[in-house]
Every structure is written in C-alpha cells, then in structure tokens.
XYZ file of C-alpha atoms in Angstrom:
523
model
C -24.709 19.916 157.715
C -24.985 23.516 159.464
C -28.010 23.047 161.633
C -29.966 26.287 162.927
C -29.378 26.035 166.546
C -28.607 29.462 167.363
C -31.836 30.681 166.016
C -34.678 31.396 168.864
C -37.572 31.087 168.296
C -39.390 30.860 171.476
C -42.109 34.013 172.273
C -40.741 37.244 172.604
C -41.549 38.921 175.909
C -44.219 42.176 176.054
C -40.807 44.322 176.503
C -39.223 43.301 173.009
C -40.411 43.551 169.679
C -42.725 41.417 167.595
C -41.045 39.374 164.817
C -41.144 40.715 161.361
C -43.579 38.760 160.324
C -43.871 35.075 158.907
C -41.370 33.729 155.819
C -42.228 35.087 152.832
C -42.904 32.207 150.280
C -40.238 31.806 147.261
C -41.713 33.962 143.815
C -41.703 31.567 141.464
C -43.274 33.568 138.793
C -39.562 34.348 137.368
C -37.563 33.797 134.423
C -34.420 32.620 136.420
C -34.117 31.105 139.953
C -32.849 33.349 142.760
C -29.757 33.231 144.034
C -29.180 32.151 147.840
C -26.187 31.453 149.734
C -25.847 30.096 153.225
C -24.220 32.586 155.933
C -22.975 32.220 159.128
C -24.588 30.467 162.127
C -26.858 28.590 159.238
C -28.620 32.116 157.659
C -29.377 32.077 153.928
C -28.835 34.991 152.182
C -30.377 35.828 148.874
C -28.449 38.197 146.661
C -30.142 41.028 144.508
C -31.692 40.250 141.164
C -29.351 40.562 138.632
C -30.390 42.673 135.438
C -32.705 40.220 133.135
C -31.019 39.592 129.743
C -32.770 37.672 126.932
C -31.902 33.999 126.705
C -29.382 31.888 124.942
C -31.911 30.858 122.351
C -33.395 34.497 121.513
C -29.943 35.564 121.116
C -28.898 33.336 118.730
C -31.521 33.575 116.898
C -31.618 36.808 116.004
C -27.966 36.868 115.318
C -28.204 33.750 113.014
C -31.457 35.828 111.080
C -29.679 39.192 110.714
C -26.523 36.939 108.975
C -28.868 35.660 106.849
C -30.683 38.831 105.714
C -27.741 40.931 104.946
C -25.782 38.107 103.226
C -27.163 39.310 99.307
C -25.910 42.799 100.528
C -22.233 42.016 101.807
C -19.075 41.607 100.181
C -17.124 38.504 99.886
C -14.081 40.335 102.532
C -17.504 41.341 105.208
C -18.765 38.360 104.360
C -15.757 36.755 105.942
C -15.528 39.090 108.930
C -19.566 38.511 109.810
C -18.926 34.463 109.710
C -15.884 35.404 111.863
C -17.311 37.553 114.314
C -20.391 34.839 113.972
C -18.310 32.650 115.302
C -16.411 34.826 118.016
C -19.646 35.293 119.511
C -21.405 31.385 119.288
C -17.838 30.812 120.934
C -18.229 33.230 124.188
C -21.793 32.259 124.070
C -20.935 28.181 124.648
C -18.349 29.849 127.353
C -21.576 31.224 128.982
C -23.761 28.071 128.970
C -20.649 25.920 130.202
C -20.503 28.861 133.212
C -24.344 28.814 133.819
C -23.888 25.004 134.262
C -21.498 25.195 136.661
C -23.832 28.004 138.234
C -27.062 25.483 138.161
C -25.007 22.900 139.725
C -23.962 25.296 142.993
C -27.851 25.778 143.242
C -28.627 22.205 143.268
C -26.057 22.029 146.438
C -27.912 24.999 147.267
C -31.219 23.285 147.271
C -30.418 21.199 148.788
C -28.621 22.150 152.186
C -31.517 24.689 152.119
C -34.056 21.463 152.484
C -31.985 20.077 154.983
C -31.848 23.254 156.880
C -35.826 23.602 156.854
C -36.645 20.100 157.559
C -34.119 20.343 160.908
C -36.219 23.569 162.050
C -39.519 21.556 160.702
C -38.868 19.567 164.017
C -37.648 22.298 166.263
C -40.977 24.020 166.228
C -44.564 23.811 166.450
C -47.784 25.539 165.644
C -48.046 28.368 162.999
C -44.188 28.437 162.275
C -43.965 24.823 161.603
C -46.894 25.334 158.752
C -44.849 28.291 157.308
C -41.918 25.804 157.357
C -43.751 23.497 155.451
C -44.983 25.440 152.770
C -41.136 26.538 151.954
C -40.112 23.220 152.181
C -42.976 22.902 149.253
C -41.877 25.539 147.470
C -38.269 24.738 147.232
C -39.371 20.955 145.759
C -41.294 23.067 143.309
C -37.849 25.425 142.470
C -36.019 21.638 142.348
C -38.217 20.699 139.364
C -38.117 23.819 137.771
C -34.357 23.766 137.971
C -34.097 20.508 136.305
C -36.215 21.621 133.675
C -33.755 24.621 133.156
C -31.061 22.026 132.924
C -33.071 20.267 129.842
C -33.286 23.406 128.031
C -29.945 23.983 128.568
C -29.016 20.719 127.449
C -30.517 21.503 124.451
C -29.466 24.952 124.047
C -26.035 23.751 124.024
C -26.260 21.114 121.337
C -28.034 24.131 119.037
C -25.550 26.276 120.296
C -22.657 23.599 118.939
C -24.293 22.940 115.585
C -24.367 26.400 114.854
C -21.018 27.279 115.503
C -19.561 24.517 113.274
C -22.412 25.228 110.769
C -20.180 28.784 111.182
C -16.842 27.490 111.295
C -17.851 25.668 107.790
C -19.307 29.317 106.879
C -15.741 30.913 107.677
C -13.476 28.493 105.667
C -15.735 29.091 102.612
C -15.688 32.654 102.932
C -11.626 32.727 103.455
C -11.532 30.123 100.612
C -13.277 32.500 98.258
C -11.609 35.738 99.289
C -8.517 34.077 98.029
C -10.373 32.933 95.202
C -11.551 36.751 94.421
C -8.069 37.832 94.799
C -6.375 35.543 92.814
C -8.827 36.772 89.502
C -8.477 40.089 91.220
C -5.153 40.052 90.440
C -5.001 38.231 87.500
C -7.638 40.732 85.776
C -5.303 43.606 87.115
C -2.047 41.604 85.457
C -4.440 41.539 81.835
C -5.567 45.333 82.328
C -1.744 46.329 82.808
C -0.802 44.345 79.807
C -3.566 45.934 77.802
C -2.366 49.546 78.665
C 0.596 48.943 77.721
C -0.454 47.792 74.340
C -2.551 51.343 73.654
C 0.324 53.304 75.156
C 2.508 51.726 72.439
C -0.095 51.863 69.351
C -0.884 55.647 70.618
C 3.075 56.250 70.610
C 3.642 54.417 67.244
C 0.250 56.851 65.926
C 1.935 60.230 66.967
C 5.659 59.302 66.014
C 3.868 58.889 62.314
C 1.268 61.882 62.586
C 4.609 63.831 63.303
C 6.928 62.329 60.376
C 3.471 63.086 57.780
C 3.480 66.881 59.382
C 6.396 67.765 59.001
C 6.733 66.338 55.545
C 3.399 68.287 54.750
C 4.642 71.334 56.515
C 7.817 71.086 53.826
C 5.591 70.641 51.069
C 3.815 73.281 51.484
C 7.091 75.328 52.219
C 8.008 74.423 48.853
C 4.519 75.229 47.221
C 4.910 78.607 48.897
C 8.045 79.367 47.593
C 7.194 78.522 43.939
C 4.370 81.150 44.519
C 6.571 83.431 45.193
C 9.045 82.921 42.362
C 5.773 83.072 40.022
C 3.917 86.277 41.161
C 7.616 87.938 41.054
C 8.016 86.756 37.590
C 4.737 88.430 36.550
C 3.919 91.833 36.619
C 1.847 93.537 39.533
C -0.771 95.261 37.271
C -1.664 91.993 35.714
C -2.637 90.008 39.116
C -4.796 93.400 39.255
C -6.393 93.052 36.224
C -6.801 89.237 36.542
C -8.507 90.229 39.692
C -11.005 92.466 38.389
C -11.737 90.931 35.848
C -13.069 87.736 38.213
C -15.142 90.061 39.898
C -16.393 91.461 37.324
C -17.333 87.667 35.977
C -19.109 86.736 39.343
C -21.067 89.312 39.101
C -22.173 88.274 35.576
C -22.342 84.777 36.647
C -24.946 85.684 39.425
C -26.699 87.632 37.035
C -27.119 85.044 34.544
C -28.145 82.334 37.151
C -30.827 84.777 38.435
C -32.438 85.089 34.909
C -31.656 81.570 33.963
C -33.780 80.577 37.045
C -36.827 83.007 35.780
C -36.394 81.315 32.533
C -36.715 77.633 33.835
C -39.304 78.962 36.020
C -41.594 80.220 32.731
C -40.433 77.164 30.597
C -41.661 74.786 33.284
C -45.161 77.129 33.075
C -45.419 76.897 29.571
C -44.920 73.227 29.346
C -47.081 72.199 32.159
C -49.888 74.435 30.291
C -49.168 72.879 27.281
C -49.433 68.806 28.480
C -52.316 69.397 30.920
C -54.413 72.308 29.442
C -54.212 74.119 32.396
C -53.957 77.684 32.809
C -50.332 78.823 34.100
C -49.981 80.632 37.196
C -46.773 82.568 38.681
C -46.181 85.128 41.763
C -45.760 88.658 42.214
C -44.022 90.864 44.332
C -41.100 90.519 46.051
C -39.879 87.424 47.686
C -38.377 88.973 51.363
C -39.825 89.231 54.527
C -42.004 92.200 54.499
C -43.547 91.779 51.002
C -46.971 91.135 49.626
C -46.705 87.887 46.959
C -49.973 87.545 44.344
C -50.921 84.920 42.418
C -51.362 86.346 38.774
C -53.020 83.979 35.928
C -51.405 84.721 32.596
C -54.054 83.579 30.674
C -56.690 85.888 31.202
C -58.585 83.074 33.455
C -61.135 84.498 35.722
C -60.595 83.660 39.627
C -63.838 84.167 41.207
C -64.611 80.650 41.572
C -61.073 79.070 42.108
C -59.750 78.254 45.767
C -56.224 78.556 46.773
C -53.754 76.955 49.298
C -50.327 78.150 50.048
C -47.370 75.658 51.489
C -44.049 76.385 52.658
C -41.544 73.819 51.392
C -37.898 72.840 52.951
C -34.880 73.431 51.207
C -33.880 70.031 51.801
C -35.910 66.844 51.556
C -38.736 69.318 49.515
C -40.975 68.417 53.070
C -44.411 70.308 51.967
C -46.002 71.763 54.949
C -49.708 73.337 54.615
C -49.923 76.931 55.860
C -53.174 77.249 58.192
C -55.222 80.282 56.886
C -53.818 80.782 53.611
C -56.415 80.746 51.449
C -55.773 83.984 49.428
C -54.576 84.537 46.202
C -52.594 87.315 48.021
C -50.119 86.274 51.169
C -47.716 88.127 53.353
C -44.684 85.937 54.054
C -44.226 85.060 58.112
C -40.621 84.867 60.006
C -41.156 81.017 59.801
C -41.053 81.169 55.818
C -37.370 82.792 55.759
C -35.069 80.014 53.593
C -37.801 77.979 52.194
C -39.459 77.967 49.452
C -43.400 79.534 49.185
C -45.587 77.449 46.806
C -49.163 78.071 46.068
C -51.759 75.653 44.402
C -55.149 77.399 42.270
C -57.768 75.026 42.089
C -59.195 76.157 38.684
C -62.630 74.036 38.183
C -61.361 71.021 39.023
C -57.841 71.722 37.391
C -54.848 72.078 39.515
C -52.354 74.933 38.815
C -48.565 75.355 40.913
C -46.993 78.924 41.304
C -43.655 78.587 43.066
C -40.775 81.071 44.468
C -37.733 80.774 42.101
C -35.295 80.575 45.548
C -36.123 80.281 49.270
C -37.316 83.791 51.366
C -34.821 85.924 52.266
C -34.983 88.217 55.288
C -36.262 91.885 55.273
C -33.352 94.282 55.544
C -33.891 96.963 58.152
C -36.933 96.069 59.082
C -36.204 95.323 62.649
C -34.955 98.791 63.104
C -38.191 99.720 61.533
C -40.041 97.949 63.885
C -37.850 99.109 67.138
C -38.606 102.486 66.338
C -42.504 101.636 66.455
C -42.075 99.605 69.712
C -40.079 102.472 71.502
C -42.863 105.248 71.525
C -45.598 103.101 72.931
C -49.220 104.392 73.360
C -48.941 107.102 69.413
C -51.234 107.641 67.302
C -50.442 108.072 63.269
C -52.519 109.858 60.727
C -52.631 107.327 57.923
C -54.427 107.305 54.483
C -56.246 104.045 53.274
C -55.267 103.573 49.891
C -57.172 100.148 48.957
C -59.469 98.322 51.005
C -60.303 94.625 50.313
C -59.222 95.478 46.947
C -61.309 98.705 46.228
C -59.712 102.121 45.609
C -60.354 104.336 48.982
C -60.396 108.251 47.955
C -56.910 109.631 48.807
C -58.623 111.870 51.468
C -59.485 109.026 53.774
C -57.421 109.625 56.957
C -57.494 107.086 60.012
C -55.978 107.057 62.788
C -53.293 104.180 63.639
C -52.716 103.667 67.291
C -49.283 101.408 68.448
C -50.331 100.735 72.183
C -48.775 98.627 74.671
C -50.923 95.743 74.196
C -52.520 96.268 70.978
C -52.416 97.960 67.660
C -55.920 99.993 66.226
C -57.442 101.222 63.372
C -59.991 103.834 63.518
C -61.725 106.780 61.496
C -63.056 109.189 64.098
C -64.476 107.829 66.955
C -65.076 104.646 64.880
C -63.217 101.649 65.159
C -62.193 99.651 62.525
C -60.338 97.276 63.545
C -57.944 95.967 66.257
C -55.784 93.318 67.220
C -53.599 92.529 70.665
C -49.898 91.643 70.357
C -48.657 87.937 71.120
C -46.823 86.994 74.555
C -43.468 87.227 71.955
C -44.271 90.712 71.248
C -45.134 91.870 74.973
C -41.849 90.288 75.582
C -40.160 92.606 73.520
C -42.095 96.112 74.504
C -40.465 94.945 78.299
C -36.751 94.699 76.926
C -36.682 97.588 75.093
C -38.267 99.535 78.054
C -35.660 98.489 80.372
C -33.342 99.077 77.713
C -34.495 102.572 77.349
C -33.682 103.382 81.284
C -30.519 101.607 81.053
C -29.282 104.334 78.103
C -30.805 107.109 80.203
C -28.862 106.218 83.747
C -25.716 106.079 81.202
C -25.087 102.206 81.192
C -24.400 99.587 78.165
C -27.683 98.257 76.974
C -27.245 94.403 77.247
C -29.955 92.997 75.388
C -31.708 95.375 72.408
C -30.148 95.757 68.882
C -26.842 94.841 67.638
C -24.921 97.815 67.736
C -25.226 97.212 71.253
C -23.926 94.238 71.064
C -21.222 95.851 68.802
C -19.931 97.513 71.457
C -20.837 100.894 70.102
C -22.229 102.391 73.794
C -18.699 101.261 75.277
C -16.874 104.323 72.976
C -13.956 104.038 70.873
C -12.072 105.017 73.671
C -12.803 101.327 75.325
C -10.652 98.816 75.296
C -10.142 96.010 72.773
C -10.597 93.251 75.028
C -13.161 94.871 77.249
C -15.426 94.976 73.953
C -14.635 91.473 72.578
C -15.616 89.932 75.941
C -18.919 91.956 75.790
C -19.836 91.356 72.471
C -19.217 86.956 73.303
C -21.399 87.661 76.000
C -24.486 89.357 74.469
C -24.162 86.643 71.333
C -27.249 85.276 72.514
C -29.042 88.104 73.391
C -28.134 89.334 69.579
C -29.720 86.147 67.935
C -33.055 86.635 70.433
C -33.323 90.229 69.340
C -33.163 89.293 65.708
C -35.756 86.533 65.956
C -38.073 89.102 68.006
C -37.763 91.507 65.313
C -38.655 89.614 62.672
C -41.806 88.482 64.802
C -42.740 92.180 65.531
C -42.135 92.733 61.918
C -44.621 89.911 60.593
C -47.441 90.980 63.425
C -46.791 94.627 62.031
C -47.433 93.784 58.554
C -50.612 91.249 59.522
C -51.963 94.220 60.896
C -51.260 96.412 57.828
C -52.039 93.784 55.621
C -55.461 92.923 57.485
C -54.731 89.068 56.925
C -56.159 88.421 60.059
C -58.009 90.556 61.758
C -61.463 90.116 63.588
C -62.834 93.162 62.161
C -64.453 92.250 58.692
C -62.251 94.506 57.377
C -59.573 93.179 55.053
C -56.651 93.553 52.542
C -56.555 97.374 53.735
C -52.961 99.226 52.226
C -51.670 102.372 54.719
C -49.485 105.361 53.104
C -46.743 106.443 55.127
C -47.203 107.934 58.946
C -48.365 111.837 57.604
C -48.871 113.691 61.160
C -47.892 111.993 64.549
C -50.730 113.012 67.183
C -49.570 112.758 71.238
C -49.641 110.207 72.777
C-alpha cells in the first residue's frame, strides 16, 4: 500500500504560507458517489462531476409506459419496429449496468486504499489534523454503506432490467409472427381482388361486344325503315302530304277547342248535380284565370251573400294537396305568383250549407306583365293621375282623380293632400328597384346588361353584328339570372295588383278599381 510519506505536515514557518485550510468533509448529499483516484506520491484526486442523468429504473419506466400507451395507435409493421428498438435499448441499457458494476467495484478498491491511506496519516499526526483525519475516515465508512446499498439496487435493477427485455424479446417474435400473418391475408385478399377484376373486366367486355352487335342491328333497321319512307312519300304526291298536314292542324285546333268547352261543360254538370243531391245553391268563378286577374264568386241561384263566409285554397296538380290561403276571405281574390299551375278553389259557407267553386285548369302566367311592371319600376319616385272607378264596390263619379305615387320604397294613394292609402314594397321588390338601377347605368356607359329582362339575356345589346358563339356563351351564362328576373316580375306584378286591388292595405280603404295612368306629373 502507497503510504503518504512525502507529505509534510509539520508547521510552516512565519516566511511561508498558511495551509489552505483543513479537509473538506466528503458531500454525501448526492445521487452518485464521487469519483477519486489515487496519484502519485499517495495524492487522491477526485475527478469533476459528471452530468447527472436519470436512473436505470426511471428510464425504463417511462420507455416501457410510452410502449404501452401508443400500442392501440400503431400498426402491426411499427408495432414490430417499437418491440425491436424496445429491445435494442433494454439491451445497451443491461450493457450499462454490467459497466457501472465493474465501475462500483474500482470504487470499493478505491475505498478502500483511501481508508488505508487515512488511517496511516491518522498515526503520523496529532492535534487538530488528526480530528479532521478522523472525521474522513467516518465519512468514507458512511460512503462504504451507501455504496453497498447502490449495489442492492443495482442488483435489482438488473433482474427488472432482464425480465423486461425477454418480456420484449417475447413482444418481438409475436409482432414478426403476425406481420407475416398480415401479409400472408394481405396477399391472399390482393390474389381474390385480382381475380374479381378480372371477372368484371370480362362481364363488362361480354356487355359491350353485345350492346354493339344490338346497335348496329338497330342502326340497320332503322336504315331500312328509312328507306321504305322514302319509297312511300315518292310514291305519293307532294300536295297531298300538304293537305294531310293541314288538315291535322286544323283538327288540333278543334280538338283543343272541344276539350276547353267539354271541361266548362263537366264543370256546370258537376254544379247542377251537386245542387240537385244536396239542395245547395251552385256557385262558379268569374274572370279570368291568369296572373293579373280578378276571380268572383257568382251564385247562380239568385242566393243572397250577405251572411255567407268564404275561404279560398290553392290545390296541387298532383296529389290534389289542399292548402288554405291566409287572408282570403272574399268572395273576390286576385291570384298571387305562388298560385301559377294549380288549381284555385273556393268554399261559400251558405247558412250552414257548404258550396265548391273551382278553376276548370291550373293558373297560367300573365303575359307581358313583367314588362309592364319594369316599366313602373324604372321611373322611380312618379306620380300618375288616376280615376277611381269603384270603391269597395260602390260606383265613384268618373271625375274622381287621385294621385298614384310609385316611390322607391312604397307605392301611395292620395286625393289632394289627403292620403288614402299606402303600402311599402317587400325586401323581394327592393331587390329588384337595385338591379334594374344598376342595370340602367350599365346601358348608359354602353355595356351588356347582365341581369334585367330577357332580351338581354337574348343577346340583343351584343348586335347582330356579334358573334355566334360569343352570344351562345352569354346567353348559358345569364340562364339564371333570366329565371330570377322572371320570378321577380311576377312578384312585382302581384304587389302591383294588391295595391290596385286594395286586398291588403292598412288604410280602410278597399276593393278600389284605377283607370289607366291619364297625365304623368314630375317626379
């Protein structure tokens, strides 16, 4: 054993300097034992601190628990990597403990020749120094336990370390085992698929060999049919096909004739017998059934009305759904945009007696009364001299002028500075004022007007000098806008006549009739 001779440690003369001070005691507050290392002429050395790293345990214990978690979320093929890589590292990690026993067992030597080395010196002084002696002689019995109960945990970081990595190896194996597995089907199921594609490929082959065979067969019988045409209208004379011809058309138009007044007939007939079985009087409508028209409930037994009650419904074409109209209770009614193609029906509630008027044919749009109403819309904020013909059915004296203003958000009625009645357009209608406004600038700065009437969409501001294609690929485009300006017109048109009509106005003014625009004041 190296003793520690050449150390002096007699008193230092007044001329040299004081020691260092005494020996610092071993920090045992630690998670690892230092490192020392005996020198030359019997000095121990202790090496830096090495960086602290978490321990065996920690370590594989949070690799074992993030295996676990994401095992739902991995594939069979990652599966098998993570148990590899699993086991990669439990493998360098037994490396490690093998290395840090080796390590713990140079410290035990270490310990050791350090004791020896302190309890030579313990008898080579005296006084203060010897004390200081003893206390690191203490203090390295207290690192000897501590290292032997690093060597039981290691000890039993080991064995965990060991059953986990077979527990892994097992892990690997089952995970290569089903990989296989999965492949095999994988492949199998890919075999099936191939097989199965091959089976459409042939039936859709076999399907178009025959769909051509039938075509052409068609195409030659039809070939044939065409030629026999041929051979027949050359046979007969031209002027004959003419006649023939004409004299079709002139039996459609009979035939729509007759249908039109067989359909009044069944229409009276039905009348007549329901009057007959049920006593009750018969009622049918009047006027004109088209957008734009005022229908009337007319009794044609001389039945008084005053103390009857009406209610109109609007009935589908198909599946004769009856649908109540709010409001209508009127013997007279002004058909809305929403009753174009259905039928109208309305029922008279005569004393306790139920009698059914009904449109012979669904409601048929107004012609030309969009343009009607576009005209209106255009010069916003003009007054019209009107004359009041009938109000809530009384005769008005012909010389009863009003004044009928079209504004930008409402329409009014007024005699002098008296106002009758007025009534603001719907969000629809404010809609439209804005479109043909803008439409209005666009014609003045000389560009196609995209979105009011259909001879725009015709093509008509383009010229006849424009190009064929140039117009067809406008006129695809603004097929929306074309169906939206219908529909809008048709909604101006119905507020329009609501407003002539009076139907529903919040004036108690109602069932008022209008002659014609007479003088148009400024706007």
């Amino acid at each position: 054993m190296t003793r520690a001779s050449t150390l002096d440690f007699r008193r230092k003369t007044q001329g040299q300097n004081n020691w260092s001070g005494p020996l610092r005691p071993v920090n045992v507050i630690r998670n690892k034992f230092p490192t020392y290392k005996n020198g030359s002429n019997g000095i121990v050395i202790k090496f830096a601190d090495e960086p602290e790293t978490p321990s065996l345990k920690e370590s594989v214990a949070e690799e074992t628990a993030d295996l676990l978690d994401r095992r739902q979320r991995l594939s069979v093929r990652e599966l098998a990597m993570k148990f590899e890589k699993g086991l990669s590292t439990a493998t360098l990690l037994s490396n490690e403990v093998k290395c840090k026993q080796v390590a713990l067992l140079e410290r035990d030597i270490l310990l050791k020749n350090l004791k020896s080395v302190l309890e030579s010196l313990r008898g080579q002084v005296a006084g203060k120094y010897k004390d200081e002696i003893e206390e690191s002689v203490s203090m390295v019995d207290i690192l000897a336990v501590q290292l032997s109960k690093r060597e039981n945990e290691l000890l039993q970081q080991k064995t965990e370390v060991t059953r986990i990595a077979t527990s892994l190896k097992l892990a690997s194996e089952d995970a290569r085992r089903i990989v296989d597995e999965e492949r095999t089907n994988a492949r199998a199921e890919i075999e099936n698929a191939r097989a199965a594609l091959q089976r459409v490929q042939k039936v859709l082959k076999e399907k178009e060999n025959s769909s051509q065979r039938i075509g052409k067969q068609d195409v030659d019988e039809l070939r044939e049919k065409v030629q026999e045409a041929r051979r027949v209208k050359m046979l007969h004379c031209p002027s004959k096909a003419m006649d023939i011809k004409s004299e079709i058309y002139v039996l459609r138009d009979q035939y729509a004739e007759i249908s039109s007044s067989s359909a009044h007939l069944l229409k009276e007939l039905e009348l007549h017998q329901s009057f007959k079985e049920n006593g009750v009087p018969s009622c049918e409508l009047e006027g004109l059934e088209s957008l734009g028209s005022m229908l009337r409930v007319v009794v044609r037994n001389d039945v008084a009305l005053s103390n009857s009650s009406v209610q109109w419904f609007r009935i589908q074409p198909k599946g004769h759904k009856k649908e109540i109209i709010s409001g209508a209770t009127k013997l007279v009614y002004a058909p809305e945009p929403h009753d174009v193609g259905r039928y109208l029906q309305a029922e008279v509630n005569l004393g306790g007696e139920t009698s059914v008027a009904k449109t012979a044919g669904p409601l048929d749009p107004a012609p030309g009364l969009v343009d009607y109403v576009e005209t209106l819309v255009r010069n916003p904020e003009t007054d019209y001299n009107v004359v009041v013909l009938q109000m809530n059915g009384i005769d008005q004296p012909t010389d009863s002028i009003h004044v009928l203003c079209i504004g930008k958000l409402r329409m009014r009625l007024a005699k002098g500075t008296t106002v009758i009645a007025r009534e603001f357009y719907s969000s629809s209608m404010q809609g439209r004022r804005r479109r043909c406004a803008a439409s209005d600038v666009l014609a003045a700065q000389g560009r196609p007007q995209l979105g009011v009437g259909f001879r725009d969409a015709q093509g008509a501001q383009l010229g006849d000098h424009a190009r064929p294609e140039i117009r067809h690929r406008l006129q695809r485009k603004l097929r929306p806008f074309v169906f939206l300006d219908r529909v809008m017109g048709i909604i101006i048109a119905h507020a329009l006549i609501f407003f002539l009509a009076g139907r529903r106005l919040s004036s108690p003014v109602q069932g008022t009739k209008l002659r014609g625009d007479t003088t148009k004041h400024t706007s």
